[in-house]
Coordinates of C-alpha atoms in Angstrom, one line a residue:
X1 CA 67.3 53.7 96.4
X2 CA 70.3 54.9 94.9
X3 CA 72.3 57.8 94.5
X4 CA 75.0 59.3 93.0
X5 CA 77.4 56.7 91.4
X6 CA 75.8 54.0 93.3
X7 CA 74.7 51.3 90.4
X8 CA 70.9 50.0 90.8
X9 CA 71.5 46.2 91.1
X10 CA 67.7 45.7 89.6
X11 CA 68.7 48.0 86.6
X12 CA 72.2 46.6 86.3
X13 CA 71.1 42.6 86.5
X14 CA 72.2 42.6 89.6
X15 CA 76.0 42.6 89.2
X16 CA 78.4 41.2 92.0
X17 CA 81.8 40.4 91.5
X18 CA 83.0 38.1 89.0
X19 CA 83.8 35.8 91.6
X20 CA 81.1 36.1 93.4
X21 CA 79.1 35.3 90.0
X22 CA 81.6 32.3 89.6
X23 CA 80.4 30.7 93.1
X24 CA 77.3 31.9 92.5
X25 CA 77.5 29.3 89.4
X26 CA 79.4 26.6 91.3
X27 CA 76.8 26.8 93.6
X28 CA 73.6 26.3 91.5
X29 CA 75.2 23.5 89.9
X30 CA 76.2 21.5 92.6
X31 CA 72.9 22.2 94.4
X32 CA 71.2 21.0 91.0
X33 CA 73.1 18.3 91.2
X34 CA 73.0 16.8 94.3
X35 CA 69.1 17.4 93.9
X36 CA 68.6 15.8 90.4
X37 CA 71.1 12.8 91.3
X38 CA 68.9 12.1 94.5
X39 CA 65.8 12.5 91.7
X40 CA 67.0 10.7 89.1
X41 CA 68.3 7.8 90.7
X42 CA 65.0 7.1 91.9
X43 CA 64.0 7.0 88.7
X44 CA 66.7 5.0 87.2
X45 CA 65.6 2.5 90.2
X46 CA 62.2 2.2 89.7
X47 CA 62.7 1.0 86.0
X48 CA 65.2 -1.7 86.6
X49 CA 64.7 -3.1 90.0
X50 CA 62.7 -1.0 92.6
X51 CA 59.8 -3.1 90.6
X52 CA 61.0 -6.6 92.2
X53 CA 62.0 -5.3 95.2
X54 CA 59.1 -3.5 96.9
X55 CA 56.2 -4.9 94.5
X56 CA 56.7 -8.8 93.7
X57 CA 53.7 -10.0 94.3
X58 CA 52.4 -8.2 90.8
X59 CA 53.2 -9.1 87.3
X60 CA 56.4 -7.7 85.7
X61 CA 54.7 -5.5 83.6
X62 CA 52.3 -4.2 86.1
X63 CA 55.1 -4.2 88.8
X64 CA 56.8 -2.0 86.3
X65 CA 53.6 1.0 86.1
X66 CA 53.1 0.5 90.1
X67 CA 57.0 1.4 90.4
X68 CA 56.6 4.5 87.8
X69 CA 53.6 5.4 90.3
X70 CA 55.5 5.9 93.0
X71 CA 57.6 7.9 90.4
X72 CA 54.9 10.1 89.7
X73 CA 54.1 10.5 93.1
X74 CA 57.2 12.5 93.5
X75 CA 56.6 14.8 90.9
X76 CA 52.8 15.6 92.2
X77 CA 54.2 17.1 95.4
X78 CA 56.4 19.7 93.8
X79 CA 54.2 21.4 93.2
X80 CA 53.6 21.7 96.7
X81 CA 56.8 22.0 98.0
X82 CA 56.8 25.5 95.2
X83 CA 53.6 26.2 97.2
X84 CA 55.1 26.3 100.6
X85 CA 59.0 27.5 99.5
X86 CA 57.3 30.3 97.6
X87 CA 56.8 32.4 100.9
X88 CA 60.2 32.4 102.2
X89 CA 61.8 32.4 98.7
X90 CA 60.1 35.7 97.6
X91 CA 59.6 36.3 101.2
X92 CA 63.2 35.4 103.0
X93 CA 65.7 35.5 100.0
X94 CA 66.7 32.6 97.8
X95 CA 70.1 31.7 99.6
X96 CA 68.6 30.4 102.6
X97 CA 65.9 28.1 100.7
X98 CA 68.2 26.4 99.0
X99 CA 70.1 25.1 102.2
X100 CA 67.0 23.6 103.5
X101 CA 66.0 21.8 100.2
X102 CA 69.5 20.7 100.0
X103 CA 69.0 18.8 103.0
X104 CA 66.1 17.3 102.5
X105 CA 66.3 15.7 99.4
X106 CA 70.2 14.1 101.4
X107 CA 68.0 12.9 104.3
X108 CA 64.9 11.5 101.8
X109 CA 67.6 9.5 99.2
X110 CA 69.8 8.2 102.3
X111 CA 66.8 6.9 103.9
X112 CA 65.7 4.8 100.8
X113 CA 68.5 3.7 100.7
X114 CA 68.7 1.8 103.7
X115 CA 64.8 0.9 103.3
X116 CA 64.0 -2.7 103.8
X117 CA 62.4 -4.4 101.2
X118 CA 58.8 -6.6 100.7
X119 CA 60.4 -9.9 101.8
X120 CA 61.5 -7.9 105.1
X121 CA 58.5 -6.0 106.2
X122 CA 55.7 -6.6 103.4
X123 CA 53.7 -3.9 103.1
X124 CA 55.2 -1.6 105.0
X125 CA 58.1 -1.3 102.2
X126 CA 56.2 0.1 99.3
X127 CA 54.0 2.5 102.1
X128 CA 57.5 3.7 103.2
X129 CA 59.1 4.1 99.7
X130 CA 55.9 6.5 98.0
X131 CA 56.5 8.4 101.8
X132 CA 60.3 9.1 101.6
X133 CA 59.4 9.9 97.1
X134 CA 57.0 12.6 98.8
X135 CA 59.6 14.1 100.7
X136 CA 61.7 14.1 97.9
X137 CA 59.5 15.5 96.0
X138 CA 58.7 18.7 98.3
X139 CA 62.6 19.3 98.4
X140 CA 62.7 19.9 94.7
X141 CA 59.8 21.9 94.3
X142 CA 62.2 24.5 96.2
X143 CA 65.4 23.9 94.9
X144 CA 64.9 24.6 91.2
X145 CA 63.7 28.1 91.3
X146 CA 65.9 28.8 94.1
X147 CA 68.6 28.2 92.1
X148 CA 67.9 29.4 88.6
X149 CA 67.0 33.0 90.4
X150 CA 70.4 33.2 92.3
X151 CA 72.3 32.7 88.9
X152 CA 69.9 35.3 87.3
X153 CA 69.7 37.9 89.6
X154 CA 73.7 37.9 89.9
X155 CA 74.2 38.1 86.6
X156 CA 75.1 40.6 84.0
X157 CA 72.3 41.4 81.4
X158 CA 73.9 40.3 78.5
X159 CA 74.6 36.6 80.4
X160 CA 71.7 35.7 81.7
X161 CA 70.5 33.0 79.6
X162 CA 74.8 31.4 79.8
X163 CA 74.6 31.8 83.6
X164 CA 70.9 30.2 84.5
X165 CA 72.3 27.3 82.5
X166 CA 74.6 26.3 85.3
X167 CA 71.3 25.2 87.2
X168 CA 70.4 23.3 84.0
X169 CA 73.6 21.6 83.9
X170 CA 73.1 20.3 87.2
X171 CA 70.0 19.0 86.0
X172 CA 71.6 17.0 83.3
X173 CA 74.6 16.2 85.4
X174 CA 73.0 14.6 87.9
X175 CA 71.1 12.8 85.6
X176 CA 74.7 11.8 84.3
X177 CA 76.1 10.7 87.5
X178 CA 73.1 8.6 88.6
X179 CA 72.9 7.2 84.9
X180 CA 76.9 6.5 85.8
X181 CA 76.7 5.0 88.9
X182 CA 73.9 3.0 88.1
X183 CA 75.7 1.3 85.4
X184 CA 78.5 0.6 87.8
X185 CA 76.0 -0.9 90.1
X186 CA 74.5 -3.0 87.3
X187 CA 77.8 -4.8 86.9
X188 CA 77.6 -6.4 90.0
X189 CA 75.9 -9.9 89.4
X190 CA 72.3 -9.9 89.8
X191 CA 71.7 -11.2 93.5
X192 CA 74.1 -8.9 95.1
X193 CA 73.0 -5.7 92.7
X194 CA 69.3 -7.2 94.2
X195 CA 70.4 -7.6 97.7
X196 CA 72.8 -4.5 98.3
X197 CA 74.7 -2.9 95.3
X198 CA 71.4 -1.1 94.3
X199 CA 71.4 0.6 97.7
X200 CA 74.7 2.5 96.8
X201 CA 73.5 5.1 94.6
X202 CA 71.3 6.7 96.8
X203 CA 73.8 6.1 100.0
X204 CA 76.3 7.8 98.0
X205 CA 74.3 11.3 97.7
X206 CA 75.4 12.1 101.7
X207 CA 79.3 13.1 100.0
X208 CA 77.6 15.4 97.1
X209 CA 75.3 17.0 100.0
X210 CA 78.7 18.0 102.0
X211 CA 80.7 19.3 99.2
X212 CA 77.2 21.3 97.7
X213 CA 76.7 22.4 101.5
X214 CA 80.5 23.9 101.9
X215 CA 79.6 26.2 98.6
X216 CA 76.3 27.0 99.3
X217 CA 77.6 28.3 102.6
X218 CA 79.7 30.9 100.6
X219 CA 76.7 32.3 98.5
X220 CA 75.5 36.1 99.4
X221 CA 71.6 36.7 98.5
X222 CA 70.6 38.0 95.2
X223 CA 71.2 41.8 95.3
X224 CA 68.3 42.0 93.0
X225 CA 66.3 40.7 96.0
X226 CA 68.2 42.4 98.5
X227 CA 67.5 45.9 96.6
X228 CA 63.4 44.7 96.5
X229 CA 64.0 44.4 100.6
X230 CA 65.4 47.5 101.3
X231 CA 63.0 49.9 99.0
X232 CA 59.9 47.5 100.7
X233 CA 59.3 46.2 97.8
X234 CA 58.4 42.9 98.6
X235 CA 55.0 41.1 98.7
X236 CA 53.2 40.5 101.8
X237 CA 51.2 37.1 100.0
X238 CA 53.6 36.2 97.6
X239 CA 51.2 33.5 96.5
X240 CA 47.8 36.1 96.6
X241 CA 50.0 38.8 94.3
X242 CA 51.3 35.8 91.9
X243 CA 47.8 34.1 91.1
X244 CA 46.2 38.0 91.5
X245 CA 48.4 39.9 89.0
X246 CA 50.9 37.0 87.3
X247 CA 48.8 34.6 85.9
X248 CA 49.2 35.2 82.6
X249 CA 53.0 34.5 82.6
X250 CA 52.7 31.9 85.2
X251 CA 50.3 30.3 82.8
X252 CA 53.2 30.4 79.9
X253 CA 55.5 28.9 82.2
X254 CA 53.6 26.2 82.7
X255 CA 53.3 25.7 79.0
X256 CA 56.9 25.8 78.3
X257 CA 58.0 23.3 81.0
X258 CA 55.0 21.1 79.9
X259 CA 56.3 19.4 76.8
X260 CA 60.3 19.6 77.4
X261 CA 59.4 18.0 81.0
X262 CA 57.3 14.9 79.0
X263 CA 60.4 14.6 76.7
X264 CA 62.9 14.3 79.5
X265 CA 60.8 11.7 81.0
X266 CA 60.8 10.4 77.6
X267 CA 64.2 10.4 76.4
X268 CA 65.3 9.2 80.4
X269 CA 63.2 6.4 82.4
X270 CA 61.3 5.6 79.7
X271 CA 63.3 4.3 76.8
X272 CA 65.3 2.8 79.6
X273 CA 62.5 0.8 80.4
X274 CA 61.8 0.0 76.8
X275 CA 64.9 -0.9 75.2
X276 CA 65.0 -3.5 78.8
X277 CA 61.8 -4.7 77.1
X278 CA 63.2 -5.2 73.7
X279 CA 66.1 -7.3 75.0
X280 CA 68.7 -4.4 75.6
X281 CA 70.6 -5.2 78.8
X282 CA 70.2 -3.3 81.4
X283 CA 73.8 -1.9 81.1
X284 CA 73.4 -1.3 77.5
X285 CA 70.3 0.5 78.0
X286 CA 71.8 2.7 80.9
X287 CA 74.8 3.5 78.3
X288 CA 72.5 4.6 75.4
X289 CA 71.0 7.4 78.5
X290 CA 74.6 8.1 79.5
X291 CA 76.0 9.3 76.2
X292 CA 73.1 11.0 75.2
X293 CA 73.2 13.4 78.4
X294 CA 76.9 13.4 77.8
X295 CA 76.2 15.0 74.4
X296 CA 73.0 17.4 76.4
X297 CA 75.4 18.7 78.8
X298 CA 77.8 19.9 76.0
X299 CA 75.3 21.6 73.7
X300 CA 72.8 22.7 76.9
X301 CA 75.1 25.6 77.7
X302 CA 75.7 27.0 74.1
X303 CA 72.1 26.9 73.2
X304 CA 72.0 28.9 76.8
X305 CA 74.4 31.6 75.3
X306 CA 72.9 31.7 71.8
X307 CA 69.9 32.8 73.4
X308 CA 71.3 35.6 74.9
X309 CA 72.7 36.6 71.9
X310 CA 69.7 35.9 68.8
X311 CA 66.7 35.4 71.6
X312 CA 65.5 33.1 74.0
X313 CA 62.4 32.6 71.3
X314 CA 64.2 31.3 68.0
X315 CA 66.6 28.7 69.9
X316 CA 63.6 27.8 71.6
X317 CA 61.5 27.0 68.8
X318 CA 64.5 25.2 66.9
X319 CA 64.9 22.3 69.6
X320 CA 61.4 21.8 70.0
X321 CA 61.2 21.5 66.5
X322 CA 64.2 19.1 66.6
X323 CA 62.4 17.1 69.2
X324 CA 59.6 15.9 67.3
X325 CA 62.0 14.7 64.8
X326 CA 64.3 13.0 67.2
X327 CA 60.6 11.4 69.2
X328 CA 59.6 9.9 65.5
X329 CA 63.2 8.3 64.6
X330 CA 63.8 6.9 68.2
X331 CA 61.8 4.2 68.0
X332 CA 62.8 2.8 64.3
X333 CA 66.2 3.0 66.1
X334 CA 65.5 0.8 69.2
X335 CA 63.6 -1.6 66.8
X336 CA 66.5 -2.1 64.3
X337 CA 68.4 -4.3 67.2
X338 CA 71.6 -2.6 66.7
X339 CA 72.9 -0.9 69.2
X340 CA 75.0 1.5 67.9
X341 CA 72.0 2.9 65.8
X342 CA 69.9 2.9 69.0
X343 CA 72.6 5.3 70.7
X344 CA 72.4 7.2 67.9
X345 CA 68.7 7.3 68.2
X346 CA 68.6 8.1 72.0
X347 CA 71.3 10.9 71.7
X348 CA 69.3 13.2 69.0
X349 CA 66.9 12.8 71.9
X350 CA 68.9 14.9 74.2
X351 CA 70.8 16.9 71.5
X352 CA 67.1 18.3 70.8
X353 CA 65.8 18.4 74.2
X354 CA 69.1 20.3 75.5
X355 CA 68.6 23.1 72.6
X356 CA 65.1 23.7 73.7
X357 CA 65.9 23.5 77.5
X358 CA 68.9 25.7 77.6
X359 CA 67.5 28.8 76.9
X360 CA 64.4 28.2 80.0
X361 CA 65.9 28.8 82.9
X362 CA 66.8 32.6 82.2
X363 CA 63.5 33.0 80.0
X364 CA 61.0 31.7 82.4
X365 CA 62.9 33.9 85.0
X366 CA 62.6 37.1 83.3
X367 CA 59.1 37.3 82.9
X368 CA 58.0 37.9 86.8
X369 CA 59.2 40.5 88.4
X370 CA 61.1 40.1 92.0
X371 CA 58.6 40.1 94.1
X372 CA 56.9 37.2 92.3
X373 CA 59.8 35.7 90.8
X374 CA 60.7 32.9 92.9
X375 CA 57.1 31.6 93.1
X376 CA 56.7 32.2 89.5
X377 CA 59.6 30.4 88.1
X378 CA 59.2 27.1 91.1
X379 CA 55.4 26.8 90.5
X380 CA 54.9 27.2 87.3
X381 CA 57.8 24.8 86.5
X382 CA 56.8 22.2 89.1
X383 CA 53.5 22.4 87.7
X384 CA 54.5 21.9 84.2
X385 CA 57.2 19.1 85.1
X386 CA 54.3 16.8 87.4
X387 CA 51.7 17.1 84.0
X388 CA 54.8 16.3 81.8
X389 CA 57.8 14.4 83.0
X390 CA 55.7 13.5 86.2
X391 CA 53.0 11.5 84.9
X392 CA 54.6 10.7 81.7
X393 CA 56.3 7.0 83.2
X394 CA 52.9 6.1 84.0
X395 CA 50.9 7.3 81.2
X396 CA 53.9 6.1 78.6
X397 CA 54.2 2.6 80.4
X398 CA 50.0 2.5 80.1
X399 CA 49.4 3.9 76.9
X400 CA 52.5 0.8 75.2
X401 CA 49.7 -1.7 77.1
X402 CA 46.2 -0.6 75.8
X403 CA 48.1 -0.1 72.5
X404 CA 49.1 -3.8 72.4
X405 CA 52.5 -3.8 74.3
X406 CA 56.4 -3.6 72.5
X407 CA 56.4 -2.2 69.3
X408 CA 52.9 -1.0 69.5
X409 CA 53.9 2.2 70.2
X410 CA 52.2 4.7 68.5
X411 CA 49.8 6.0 71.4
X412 CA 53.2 6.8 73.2
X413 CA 54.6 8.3 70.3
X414 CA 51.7 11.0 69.8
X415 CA 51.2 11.7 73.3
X416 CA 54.8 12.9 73.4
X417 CA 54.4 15.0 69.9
X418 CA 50.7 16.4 71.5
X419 CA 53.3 17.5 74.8
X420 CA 56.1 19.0 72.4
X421 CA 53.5 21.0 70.4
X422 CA 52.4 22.1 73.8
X423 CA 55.3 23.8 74.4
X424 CA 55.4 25.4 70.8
X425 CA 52.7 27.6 71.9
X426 CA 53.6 28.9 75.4
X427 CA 57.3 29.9 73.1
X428 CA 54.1 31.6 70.9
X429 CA 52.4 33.7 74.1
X430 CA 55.7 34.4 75.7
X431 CA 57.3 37.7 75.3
X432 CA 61.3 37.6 73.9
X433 CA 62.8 39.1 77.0
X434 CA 66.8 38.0 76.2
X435 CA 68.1 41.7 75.1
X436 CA 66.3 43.7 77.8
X437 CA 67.1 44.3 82.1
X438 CA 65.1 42.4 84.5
X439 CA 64.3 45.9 85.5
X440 CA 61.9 45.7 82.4
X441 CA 59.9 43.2 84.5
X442 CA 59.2 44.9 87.3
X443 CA 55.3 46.1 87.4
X444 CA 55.3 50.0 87.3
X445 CA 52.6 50.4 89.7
X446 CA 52.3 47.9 92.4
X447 CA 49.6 47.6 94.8
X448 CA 50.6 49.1 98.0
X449 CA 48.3 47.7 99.7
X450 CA 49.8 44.2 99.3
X451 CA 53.2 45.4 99.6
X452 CA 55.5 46.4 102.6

């Protein structure tokens, strides 16, 4: 409640200080980070060596899919990890979340990393690898949303869509630095990148866990939450209210997330693999990923703050759009055997994918209201990301086979257009929510019943 000059942080956005907006930011960044480098390098892994390592007894190519499987089997607990970091997150506050999913994904990457491999313990490897993926897995399905709703709620309404973007650069950041270090690693010659140097990346996370820790430990909660607390305004089943009275949005969520997840898959692990499969090097494939999320991490956070200024809808629609140009010209790019027009290919990729992207975070986030908000945005993105960028290794690395192998590639192709236009409709059923409050989300008469 408030009263006489006391500002109503749900009416305001939520407004802190600047600086506490600032390590709000710095916060959801590094967190992003560390938790997408752990991700990504995993990925990254499992298409140039994770493959020999853990499952030699296969053929290459199939070695390939059953190392994208374990991949996938990341991405299908998220999901769960939403599920089960949607109580305390809507429940608890988002601050203290995020120090628990910090840590797990530190302890899940730091133990692959010192994993034996097949010729050590046979099949014990491969059992342990999908185990310590699962874990990782369940850490991001809380970090994400976590994340994205501290930079939300803290922010002023006109700078929304510019501040949730700090969680997406993290994304894309990570993504960079394991794309970075990897190429580093790959430099090594090939028995000592096989025997140890591959181990490095994911060793490596336990200094970006301290550093993200000593910020994180600085954060407040989201007043927006913290207001929601106070006036007993929160849920008592934050999953029974979400799936009873949000499904509609949760449903668009899941849309949006659906096709730009596929295309990060896309545009990441699997042209990685695939340019290795046209006789790229493994370095030169790794460079093509590395300046194309250079170029996504520059034109992420403007499409972020053109959103808050035209709508989250039109910028939106114009990357998607983008994408399916970018997805047709990709290939004719890796095929021409030069490399400079395959970097050229690779980054429209993530020019397009970061203009579409950019804008989520805060849009996705503004169509729950706080009670419902953390569960919202963290399941219906995790279960948008495991049908897209989760299963997309596998069913990209599958569909190139039955379609008759390298430069077949035309199942793969519309696949990822039938995922982009997937997307174009959930920008369709979503409401343009950039030039209102988040106070405009919340439900005007909520169940009391459910509520305490």
């Amino acid at each position: 409640m408030s009263t006489g000059n006391v500002e109503h942080p749900a009416m305001n956005g939520g407004r802190r200080s600047t600086r506490m907006q600032r390590r709000v930011q710095l916060s959801a960044y590094l967190g992003a980070l560390v938790e997408w480098y752990d991700f990504f390098i995993y990925g990254f892994a499992s298409a140039v060596v994770l493959n020999t390592l853990f499952f030699p007894e296969l053929d290459p190519a199939v070695g390939t899919i059953a190392a994208f499987a374990t991949l996938a089997a990341g991405y299908l607990t998220r999901p769960l990890g939403a599920l089960l970091f949607t109580h305390f997150g809507d429940r608890i506050g988002r601050a203290r979340v995020l120090v628990i999913t910090l840590m797990m994904m530190g302890i899940a990457s730091t133990l692959i990393g010192l994993l034996p491999t097949y010729d050590s313990i046979g099949i014990w490897a491969p059992l342990l690898l999908v185990a310590l993926r699962l874990l990782q897995g369940i850490s991001a399905g809380g970090e994400y949303g976590g994340a994205v709703l501290l930079t939300v709620e803290h922010a002023s309404d006109n700078r929304r869509g510019f501040a949730a973007s700090f969680a997406q650069l993290g994304v894309f950041s990570g993504l960079l630095l394991a794309n970075g270090v990897f190429i580093v690693a790959s430099l090594l010659p090939d028995s000592v990148f096989l025997s140890w140097g591959w181990r490095v990346p994911f060793l490596a996370s336990v200094v970006l866990i301290a550093i993200a820790a000593w910020v994180r430990s600085g954060v407040t909660e989201s007043p927006v939450f913290e207001e929601a607390r106070d006036a007993k305004q929160l849920a008592k089943r934050p999953l029974v209210e979400l799936f009873r009275s949000q499904w509609r949005p949760l449903l668009v969520v899941v849309l949006l997330m659906f096709g730009v997840s596929s295309f990060s898959a896309f545009e990441s692990s699997f042209i990685t693999a695939y340019a290795k499969l046209l006789g790229f090097t493994t370095t030169e494939a790794l460079a093509m990923t590395l300046i194309g999320t250079v170029l996504g991490v520059i034109v992420l956070p403007l499409s972020a703050l053109a959103s808050d200024r035209v709508g989250r809808r039109p910028i939106v629609t114009i990357g998607v759009v983008l994408m399916i140009v970018a997805a047709a010209l990709v290939f004719p790019a890796l095929h021409a055997g030069s490399l400079i027009l395959a970097i050229v290919g690779v980054a429209a990729l993530w020019v397009s994918h970061s203009s579409a992207f950019g804008p989520l975070a805060a849009w996705m986030s503004e169509l729950f209201p706080t009670k419902s908000r953390f569960g919202g945005v963290s399941i219906g993105y995790q279960i948008g990301a495991t049908a897209g960028s989760g299963l997309f290794p596998l069913i990209g690395a599958s569909l190139l086979e039955v379609g008759g192998g390298v430069g077949n590639y035309g199942l793969v192709l519309g696949y990822v257009i039938v995922g982009v236009v997937v997307t174009l409709v959930g920008t369709r059923m979503a409401r343009e929510t950039a030039h209102g409050t988040l106070a405009d989300s919340e439900e005007t008469a909520p169940s009391p019943a459910n509520l305490v």
